[in-house]
């Protein structure tokens, strides 16, 4: 606090003081946003720091984080390295301090204990990162109907490989994570639906696009790419059905999300589900956690079929022998019945209803960001009608460059700039619109 860090290297403790966590009692997470490493890095960068050195706090295991384990932007625009506590203690000896004493002071005084090391203490570091890239493919199959309209049935076929980056069992990183439920179950359902409807191809008034999407686990990449470069005219898409983890139906419970995104979905589901013994939990909003979100962003009514999370999620133990094939087959039949109800030409298309996907308990802004990192700014992909962003006149394809004094380069910067804001707060935006600078003010609700 009150220490200039421009062109300096900042040493930060991992996580945050215990007093912060107590102050946030009742929150879903024990930690406030200040604990996240990406926010520490953004804060240091925005104050002109040249690099960040992370060190574990006393009371934590002094393990170095495996590279790639922490979620964050592709380019944080500041180098970040981690060292052991013993290394930092050696650096602190000239000023008569230790990490333990500084941490105790922070905890007891509930205030920063920042210090500057002597001017003759110099630290140099070099970070070289090589990101291997590969091309992945969506796999599509199309059954044409008598009209140009069609329904999309989708499931992602990728998983997390050996679990290096997204495993929920980090001690088993390097082992095959088979993903039997996530999402071999949805992919198998997709193939079964293709078989079912191919036997009825002569009856189809509307066509069906079967889409096995790649890259879902790393950011909905396959589905987002398809809606930007569709192989069929997007305006002819009547609806989208997404199956992601339908293999572990527990206690006959089935979750159906996005019911509010289509004007006729609620009635269709009531008619279909009365034939089945599922205990259905419906959500009228659409989550942003799977491929249906890419279609919701393009104003296409979308349903999400999901059998629920379990203790094997993103672990090597998500194996084929735990799949409930009988219940999964019933889920596939539910999807088939919903699709069948939309196929006749005389059935009106469901009208898209914006389900306001991204809300926060403390504030609402009302945009869907484009998560692809660009050289400057965060592109707005879509704007929720009636939202603060819409009221402020923001437009799709606007580039948000600053929020107040915070430079915005990606969705992490965007989230950081809104940290601590509440409903009623006004944030000032600098935008690039068609190459021209524009300012705007958004009043959060």
Coordinates of C-alpha atoms in Angstrom, one line a residue:
X1 CA 0.0 0.0 0.0
X2 CA 1.3 3.5 -1.0
X3 CA 4.5 1.9 -2.4
X4 CA 5.4 2.8 -6.0
X5 CA 5.9 -0.4 -8.0
X6 CA 6.4 1.0 -11.4
X7 CA 9.2 -1.0 -13.2
X8 CA 9.7 -3.1 -10.1
X9 CA 9.2 -6.8 -9.4
X10 CA 6.4 -7.4 -6.9
X11 CA 6.6 -10.4 -4.5
X12 CA 3.1 -11.6 -3.5
X13 CA 1.8 -14.1 -1.0
X14 CA -0.5 -16.8 -2.4
X15 CA -4.2 -16.6 -1.4
X16 CA -5.2 -13.9 1.2
X17 CA -5.4 -13.0 4.9
X18 CA -7.8 -15.1 7.0
X19 CA -9.6 -11.9 8.0
X20 CA -10.7 -11.5 4.4
X21 CA -12.3 -14.9 4.3
X22 CA -14.2 -14.3 7.5
X23 CA -15.5 -11.0 6.1
X24 CA -16.9 -13.0 3.2
X25 CA -18.8 -15.5 5.3
X26 CA -21.9 -16.8 3.6
X27 CA -20.3 -16.7 0.1
X28 CA -20.1 -19.9 -1.9
X29 CA -16.3 -19.6 -2.0
X30 CA -14.1 -19.2 1.0
X31 CA -11.9 -16.8 -0.9
X32 CA -12.7 -13.3 -2.1
X33 CA -11.7 -12.3 -5.7
X34 CA -8.6 -10.7 -4.3
X35 CA -7.1 -14.2 -3.6
X36 CA -7.0 -15.2 -7.2
X37 CA -3.5 -15.1 -8.7
X38 CA -4.8 -13.6 -12.0
X39 CA -6.2 -10.6 -10.0
X40 CA -3.0 -10.1 -8.2
X41 CA -1.2 -10.1 -11.5
X42 CA -3.6 -7.6 -13.1
X43 CA -3.3 -5.3 -10.1
X44 CA 0.5 -5.4 -10.2
X45 CA 0.4 -4.9 -14.0
X46 CA -2.0 -2.0 -13.8
X47 CA 0.3 -0.2 -11.3
X48 CA 3.3 -0.6 -13.7
X49 CA 5.1 -3.5 -12.2
X50 CA 7.4 -5.4 -14.5
X51 CA 6.9 -8.9 -13.0
X52 CA 5.3 -10.9 -10.2
X53 CA 7.0 -13.5 -8.0
X54 CA 4.5 -15.7 -6.1
X55 CA 5.3 -17.4 -2.8
X56 CA 3.2 -19.7 -0.7
X57 CA 1.9 -18.4 2.6
X58 CA 2.9 -19.9 5.9
X59 CA 0.6 -22.8 6.8
X60 CA 0.3 -24.0 3.2
X61 CA 2.4 -26.7 1.6
X62 CA 5.4 -25.1 0.0
X63 CA 4.8 -26.8 -3.4
X64 CA 5.4 -25.1 -6.7
X65 CA 2.3 -25.0 -8.9
X66 CA 2.4 -27.2 -11.9
X67 CA 2.6 -25.1 -15.1
X68 CA -0.8 -24.5 -16.6
X69 CA -2.7 -25.5 -13.5
X70 CA -4.0 -22.0 -12.7
X71 CA -6.8 -20.6 -14.8
X72 CA -6.1 -17.3 -16.5
X73 CA -5.7 -15.5 -19.8
X74 CA -3.5 -16.8 -22.5
X75 CA -1.3 -13.7 -22.0
X76 CA -1.5 -11.9 -18.7
X77 CA 0.9 -9.3 -20.1
X78 CA 3.2 -9.6 -17.1
X79 CA 5.7 -12.4 -16.3
X80 CA 4.7 -14.5 -13.3
X81 CA 7.0 -17.0 -11.6
X82 CA 6.9 -18.9 -8.3
X83 CA 9.7 -19.6 -5.8
X84 CA 10.0 -21.4 -2.5
X85 CA 9.6 -19.6 0.8
X86 CA 13.2 -20.3 1.7
X87 CA 14.3 -18.3 -1.3
X88 CA 12.3 -15.2 -0.4
X89 CA 13.5 -15.5 3.2
X90 CA 17.0 -15.1 2.0
X91 CA 16.0 -12.0 0.0
X92 CA 14.4 -10.5 3.2
X93 CA 17.5 -11.0 5.4
X94 CA 19.1 -7.6 4.6
X95 CA 16.0 -5.8 6.0
X96 CA 15.7 -8.1 9.0
X97 CA 12.4 -9.7 8.0
X98 CA 11.0 -13.1 7.3
X99 CA 7.9 -14.1 5.5
X100 CA 6.5 -15.6 8.6
X101 CA 6.8 -12.3 10.6
X102 CA 5.4 -10.2 7.7
X103 CA 2.4 -12.6 7.4
X104 CA 1.8 -12.5 11.2
X105 CA 1.8 -8.7 11.1
X106 CA -0.7 -8.7 8.2
X107 CA -3.0 -11.1 10.1
X108 CA -2.8 -9.3 13.5
X109 CA -3.1 -5.7 12.1
X110 CA -5.5 -6.6 9.3
X111 CA -3.5 -4.3 7.1
X112 CA -0.8 -4.6 4.4
X113 CA 2.8 -4.9 5.6
X114 CA 4.5 -4.1 2.3
X115 CA 8.2 -3.2 2.3
X116 CA 10.7 -2.2 -0.4
X117 CA 14.0 -4.1 -0.6
X118 CA 17.2 -2.1 -0.8
X119 CA 18.0 -0.4 -4.1
X120 CA 21.1 -2.6 -4.5
X121 CA 19.0 -5.7 -4.5
X122 CA 18.4 -6.7 -8.1
X123 CA 16.5 -9.6 -9.5
X124 CA 16.4 -10.7 -13.1
X125 CA 14.2 -13.3 -14.6
X126 CA 13.3 -14.6 -18.0
X127 CA 10.1 -16.4 -18.9
X128 CA 9.8 -18.3 -22.2
X129 CA 6.5 -20.0 -23.0
X130 CA 5.8 -22.1 -26.0
X131 CA 2.2 -23.0 -26.6
X132 CA 1.8 -26.0 -28.8
X133 CA -1.3 -25.6 -31.0
X134 CA -3.2 -28.2 -33.0
X135 CA -6.2 -28.2 -35.3
X136 CA -9.3 -30.0 -34.1
X137 CA -12.4 -30.9 -36.0
X138 CA -16.1 -30.7 -35.5
X139 CA -17.8 -33.8 -36.9
X140 CA -21.2 -33.0 -38.5
X141 CA -23.9 -35.1 -40.1
X142 CA -27.0 -33.6 -41.8
X143 CA -30.4 -35.2 -42.5
X144 CA -32.1 -32.8 -44.9
X145 CA -35.8 -32.2 -44.5
X146 CA -38.5 -30.9 -46.9
X147 CA -37.8 -27.3 -45.9
X148 CA -34.6 -25.3 -45.3
X149 CA -35.3 -25.2 -41.6
X150 CA -33.4 -27.5 -39.3
X151 CA -32.8 -28.5 -35.7
X152 CA -29.3 -28.9 -34.2
X153 CA -28.6 -31.8 -31.9
X154 CA -25.2 -31.4 -30.3
X155 CA -22.7 -33.0 -27.9
X156 CA -19.0 -32.4 -27.4
X157 CA -16.7 -35.4 -28.0
X158 CA -13.5 -34.0 -26.4
X159 CA -12.4 -34.5 -22.8
X160 CA -9.3 -33.5 -20.8
X161 CA -6.8 -36.2 -22.0
X162 CA -4.3 -37.0 -19.3
X163 CA -5.7 -34.3 -17.0
X164 CA -2.8 -31.9 -17.0
X165 CA -4.9 -28.8 -16.9
X166 CA -8.5 -29.5 -15.8
X167 CA -8.3 -32.6 -13.6
X168 CA -10.2 -32.6 -10.3
X169 CA -7.6 -35.2 -9.1
X170 CA -4.3 -33.3 -9.6
X171 CA -2.3 -36.0 -7.9
X172 CA -3.3 -38.3 -10.7
X173 CA -2.3 -35.9 -13.5
X174 CA -0.7 -38.0 -16.3
X175 CA -3.3 -40.8 -16.1
X176 CA -5.9 -41.2 -18.8
X177 CA -9.1 -39.4 -17.9
X178 CA -11.6 -41.4 -20.0
X179 CA -14.6 -39.1 -19.7
X180 CA -17.2 -41.9 -20.0
X181 CA -19.9 -39.6 -18.7
X182 CA -18.2 -36.3 -19.8
X183 CA -18.9 -36.6 -22.6
X184 CA -18.8 -40.1 -24.2
X185 CA -22.4 -40.4 -22.9
X186 CA -23.6 -37.4 -24.8
X187 CA -21.7 -38.4 -27.9
X188 CA -23.2 -41.9 -27.8
X189 CA -26.6 -40.3 -27.4
X190 CA -25.9 -38.2 -30.5
X191 CA -25.0 -41.3 -32.5
X192 CA -28.1 -43.1 -31.3
X193 CA -30.3 -40.1 -32.3
X194 CA -28.7 -40.1 -35.7
X195 CA -29.6 -43.7 -36.1
X196 CA -33.2 -43.2 -34.9
X197 CA -33.9 -40.3 -37.2
X198 CA -32.1 -41.7 -40.2
X199 CA -34.8 -44.4 -40.3
X200 CA -37.4 -41.6 -40.5
X201 CA -35.6 -39.5 -43.1
X202 CA -38.5 -39.5 -45.6
X203 CA -40.8 -38.1 -42.9
X204 CA -38.8 -35.1 -42.0
X205 CA -40.3 -31.7 -42.7
X206 CA -37.4 -30.0 -41.0
X207 CA -33.9 -31.2 -41.3
X208 CA -31.6 -32.3 -38.4
X209 CA -27.9 -31.3 -38.0
X210 CA -26.0 -33.7 -35.8
X211 CA -23.0 -32.0 -34.4
X212 CA -20.1 -33.5 -32.4
X213 CA -18.2 -30.5 -31.2
X214 CA -14.5 -30.4 -30.4
X215 CA -12.8 -28.1 -27.9
X216 CA -15.6 -27.7 -25.4
X217 CA -13.4 -28.4 -22.4
X218 CA -11.1 -25.5 -23.3
X219 CA -13.8 -22.9 -23.9
X220 CA -16.6 -24.0 -26.2
X221 CA -14.2 -23.6 -29.1
X222 CA -15.9 -26.0 -31.6
X223 CA -19.5 -24.7 -31.1
X224 CA -18.4 -21.1 -31.0
X225 CA -16.5 -21.6 -34.3
X226 CA -19.5 -23.2 -35.9
X227 CA -22.0 -20.5 -35.1
X228 CA -19.5 -17.9 -36.4
X229 CA -18.9 -19.9 -39.6
X230 CA -22.0 -22.1 -39.9
X231 CA -22.2 -24.7 -42.6
X232 CA -26.0 -24.0 -42.8
X233 CA -27.7 -20.6 -42.7
X234 CA -28.0 -19.8 -39.0
X235 CA -31.4 -18.1 -39.5
X236 CA -32.9 -21.4 -40.5
X237 CA -31.9 -23.0 -37.2
X238 CA -35.2 -23.7 -35.3
X239 CA -33.6 -24.9 -32.0
X240 CA -30.6 -26.5 -30.5
X241 CA -30.6 -29.6 -28.2
X242 CA -27.3 -30.2 -26.2
X243 CA -26.4 -33.4 -24.3
X244 CA -23.5 -33.1 -21.9
X245 CA -23.2 -35.8 -19.3
X246 CA -26.3 -37.8 -19.5
X247 CA -24.8 -41.1 -18.3
X248 CA -25.1 -40.9 -14.5
X249 CA -28.8 -40.4 -13.8
X250 CA -29.0 -40.5 -10.0
X251 CA -32.4 -41.1 -8.3
X252 CA -34.2 -40.6 -11.7
X253 CA -33.2 -36.9 -11.5
X254 CA -32.8 -35.1 -14.9
X255 CA -31.8 -31.5 -15.3
X256 CA -33.1 -29.6 -18.3
X257 CA -31.7 -26.1 -18.7
X258 CA -32.6 -23.2 -21.0
X259 CA -36.4 -23.9 -20.9
X260 CA -37.0 -20.1 -20.9
X261 CA -34.9 -19.6 -24.1
X262 CA -37.7 -20.8 -26.3
X263 CA -41.3 -19.6 -26.2
X264 CA -42.8 -23.1 -26.6
X265 CA -40.2 -25.2 -24.7
X266 CA -42.1 -25.3 -21.4
X267 CA -45.3 -26.7 -23.0
X268 CA -43.4 -29.2 -25.2
X269 CA -41.4 -30.5 -22.2
X270 CA -44.6 -30.9 -20.1
X271 CA -46.2 -33.0 -22.9
X272 CA -43.1 -35.1 -23.4
X273 CA -42.0 -35.7 -19.8
X274 CA -45.4 -37.0 -18.6
X275 CA -44.5 -40.3 -20.4
X276 CA -41.4 -40.7 -18.3
X277 CA -40.6 -41.3 -14.6
X278 CA -37.9 -38.7 -14.3
X279 CA -37.8 -36.2 -11.5
X280 CA -37.1 -33.3 -13.7
X281 CA -35.4 -30.1 -12.5
X282 CA -35.9 -27.3 -15.0
X283 CA -34.1 -24.1 -15.2
X284 CA -35.5 -21.3 -17.3
X285 CA -32.0 -19.7 -17.6
X286 CA -29.3 -21.1 -19.7
X287 CA -25.9 -21.8 -18.1
X288 CA -22.7 -20.8 -19.9
X289 CA -21.0 -24.1 -19.2
X290 CA -21.6 -26.1 -22.4
X291 CA -22.1 -25.8 -26.2
X292 CA -25.7 -24.7 -26.1
X293 CA -24.3 -21.3 -24.8
X294 CA -22.8 -20.6 -28.2
X295 CA -26.3 -20.9 -29.8
X296 CA -28.0 -18.9 -27.1
X297 CA -25.5 -16.1 -27.9
X298 CA -26.9 -16.2 -31.5
X299 CA -30.5 -16.0 -30.3
X300 CA -31.3 -19.6 -31.0
X301 CA -33.6 -21.3 -28.5
X302 CA -31.6 -24.1 -26.9
X303 CA -32.1 -26.8 -24.3
X304 CA -29.4 -28.5 -22.2
X305 CA -29.9 -32.1 -21.0
X306 CA -27.7 -33.1 -18.1
X307 CA -27.8 -35.9 -15.5
X308 CA -25.8 -34.1 -12.8
X309 CA -22.3 -33.8 -11.4
X310 CA -20.7 -36.6 -9.4
X311 CA -17.5 -37.4 -7.5
X312 CA -15.8 -38.8 -10.7
X313 CA -16.2 -35.6 -12.6
X314 CA -12.9 -34.8 -14.4
X315 CA -11.1 -37.7 -12.8
X316 CA -9.6 -40.9 -14.1
X317 CA -12.5 -42.7 -12.4
X318 CA -15.1 -41.5 -14.9
X319 CA -15.2 -44.9 -16.5
X320 CA -17.7 -46.8 -18.7
X321 CA -18.8 -49.3 -16.0
X322 CA -20.4 -46.5 -14.0
X323 CA -22.7 -45.5 -16.8
X324 CA -26.4 -46.2 -16.2
X325 CA -27.2 -47.3 -19.8
X326 CA -30.9 -47.9 -19.2
X327 CA -31.5 -44.4 -17.7
X328 CA -29.3 -42.8 -20.4
X329 CA -31.3 -44.4 -23.1
X330 CA -34.4 -42.8 -21.6
X331 CA -32.8 -39.4 -21.7
X332 CA -32.0 -40.0 -25.4
X333 CA -35.7 -40.9 -25.9
X334 CA -36.7 -37.7 -24.2
X335 CA -34.5 -35.7 -26.5
X336 CA -35.9 -37.6 -29.5
X337 CA -39.5 -36.8 -28.5
X338 CA -38.7 -33.1 -28.0
X339 CA -37.1 -33.0 -31.4
X340 CA -40.0 -34.9 -33.0
X341 CA -42.4 -32.4 -31.6
X342 CA -40.5 -29.6 -33.5
X343 CA -40.1 -31.4 -36.8
X344 CA -43.6 -31.0 -38.4
X345 CA -43.9 -28.0 -40.7
X346 CA -47.1 -26.9 -39.1
X347 CA -45.5 -26.6 -35.7
X348 CA -44.6 -22.9 -35.1
X349 CA -40.9 -22.2 -34.4
X350 CA -40.2 -21.4 -30.8
X351 CA -39.4 -17.7 -30.5
X352 CA -36.1 -16.9 -28.8
X353 CA -36.5 -15.4 -25.3
X354 CA -33.3 -14.0 -23.8
X355 CA -32.8 -15.9 -20.6
X356 CA -30.2 -13.4 -19.2
X357 CA -27.5 -16.0 -18.8
X358 CA -24.7 -14.1 -17.0
X359 CA -25.9 -12.5 -13.8
X360 CA -24.0 -11.9 -10.6
X361 CA -25.4 -11.8 -7.1
X362 CA -24.1 -8.3 -6.5
X363 CA -24.3 -6.7 -9.9
X364 CA -25.5 -7.2 -13.5
X365 CA -23.8 -5.7 -16.6
X366 CA -25.5 -7.6 -19.4
X367 CA -23.0 -8.6 -22.1
X368 CA -21.7 -11.9 -23.4
X369 CA -18.0 -11.4 -24.0
X370 CA -16.1 -12.9 -26.9
X371 CA -13.6 -15.0 -25.0
X372 CA -11.0 -15.1 -27.8
X373 CA -8.1 -13.0 -26.8
X374 CA -7.2 -10.2 -29.2
X375 CA -4.4 -7.7 -29.4
X376 CA -6.4 -4.9 -27.6
X377 CA -9.7 -4.8 -25.8
X378 CA -12.5 -7.2 -25.1
X379 CA -15.1 -7.7 -27.9
X380 CA -18.7 -7.7 -27.0
X381 CA -20.3 -10.7 -28.6
X382 CA -24.0 -10.1 -27.6
X383 CA -26.0 -7.8 -25.3
X384 CA -28.9 -8.9 -23.2
X385 CA -32.1 -6.9 -24.0
X386 CA -33.2 -4.6 -21.1
X387 CA -29.7 -4.9 -19.5
X388 CA -27.6 -2.0 -18.2
X389 CA -25.3 -2.5 -21.2
X390 CA -28.3 -2.2 -23.6
X391 CA -29.5 0.9 -21.7
X392 CA -26.1 2.5 -22.1
X393 CA -26.2 2.0 -25.9
X394 CA -23.4 -0.6 -26.1
X395 CA -23.3 -2.6 -29.3
X396 CA -22.2 -6.0 -30.4
X397 CA -18.6 -5.9 -31.8
X398 CA -17.7 -2.9 -29.5
X399 CA -14.3 -3.3 -28.1
X400 CA -14.1 -2.4 -24.4
X401 CA -10.6 -0.9 -23.9
X402 CA -10.9 0.7 -20.4
X403 CA -13.3 0.4 -17.5
X404 CA -12.6 3.5 -15.4
X405 CA -8.8 3.5 -15.2
X406 CA -8.5 -0.3 -15.7
X407 CA -7.1 -1.4 -19.1
X408 CA -9.2 -4.2 -20.5
X409 CA -7.6 -6.9 -22.7
X410 CA -9.6 -10.0 -21.9
X411 CA -12.5 -11.3 -19.8
X412 CA -10.2 -11.6 -16.8
X413 CA -9.5 -7.9 -16.9
X414 CA -13.2 -7.3 -17.3
X415 CA -14.1 -9.3 -14.2
X416 CA -11.3 -7.6 -12.2
X417 CA -12.5 -4.2 -13.1
X418 CA -16.0 -5.0 -11.8
X419 CA -14.7 -6.6 -8.6
X420 CA -16.3 -5.0 -5.5
X421 CA -18.9 -3.1 -7.6
X422 CA -22.5 -3.2 -6.5
X423 CA -25.9 -2.5 -8.0
X424 CA -26.2 1.3 -8.6
X425 CA -22.5 1.8 -9.2
X426 CA -21.7 3.7 -12.5
X427 CA -18.7 2.5 -14.5
X428 CA -17.2 4.6 -17.2
X429 CA -16.1 2.8 -20.4
X430 CA -13.8 3.6 -23.2
X431 CA -14.7 1.7 -26.4
X432 CA -13.5 1.2 -29.9
X433 CA -16.5 1.2 -32.3
X434 CA -15.7 0.7 -36.0
X435 CA -12.2 2.0 -35.2
X436 CA -13.4 5.2 -33.5
X437 CA -13.1 6.0 -29.8
X438 CA -16.4 6.1 -27.9
X439 CA -17.1 6.7 -24.2
X440 CA -20.1 5.4 -22.3
X441 CA -21.4 5.0 -18.8
X442 CA -23.1 1.9 -17.5
X443 CA -25.2 1.9 -14.3
X444 CA -25.0 -1.6 -12.8
X445 CA -28.2 -3.3 -11.6

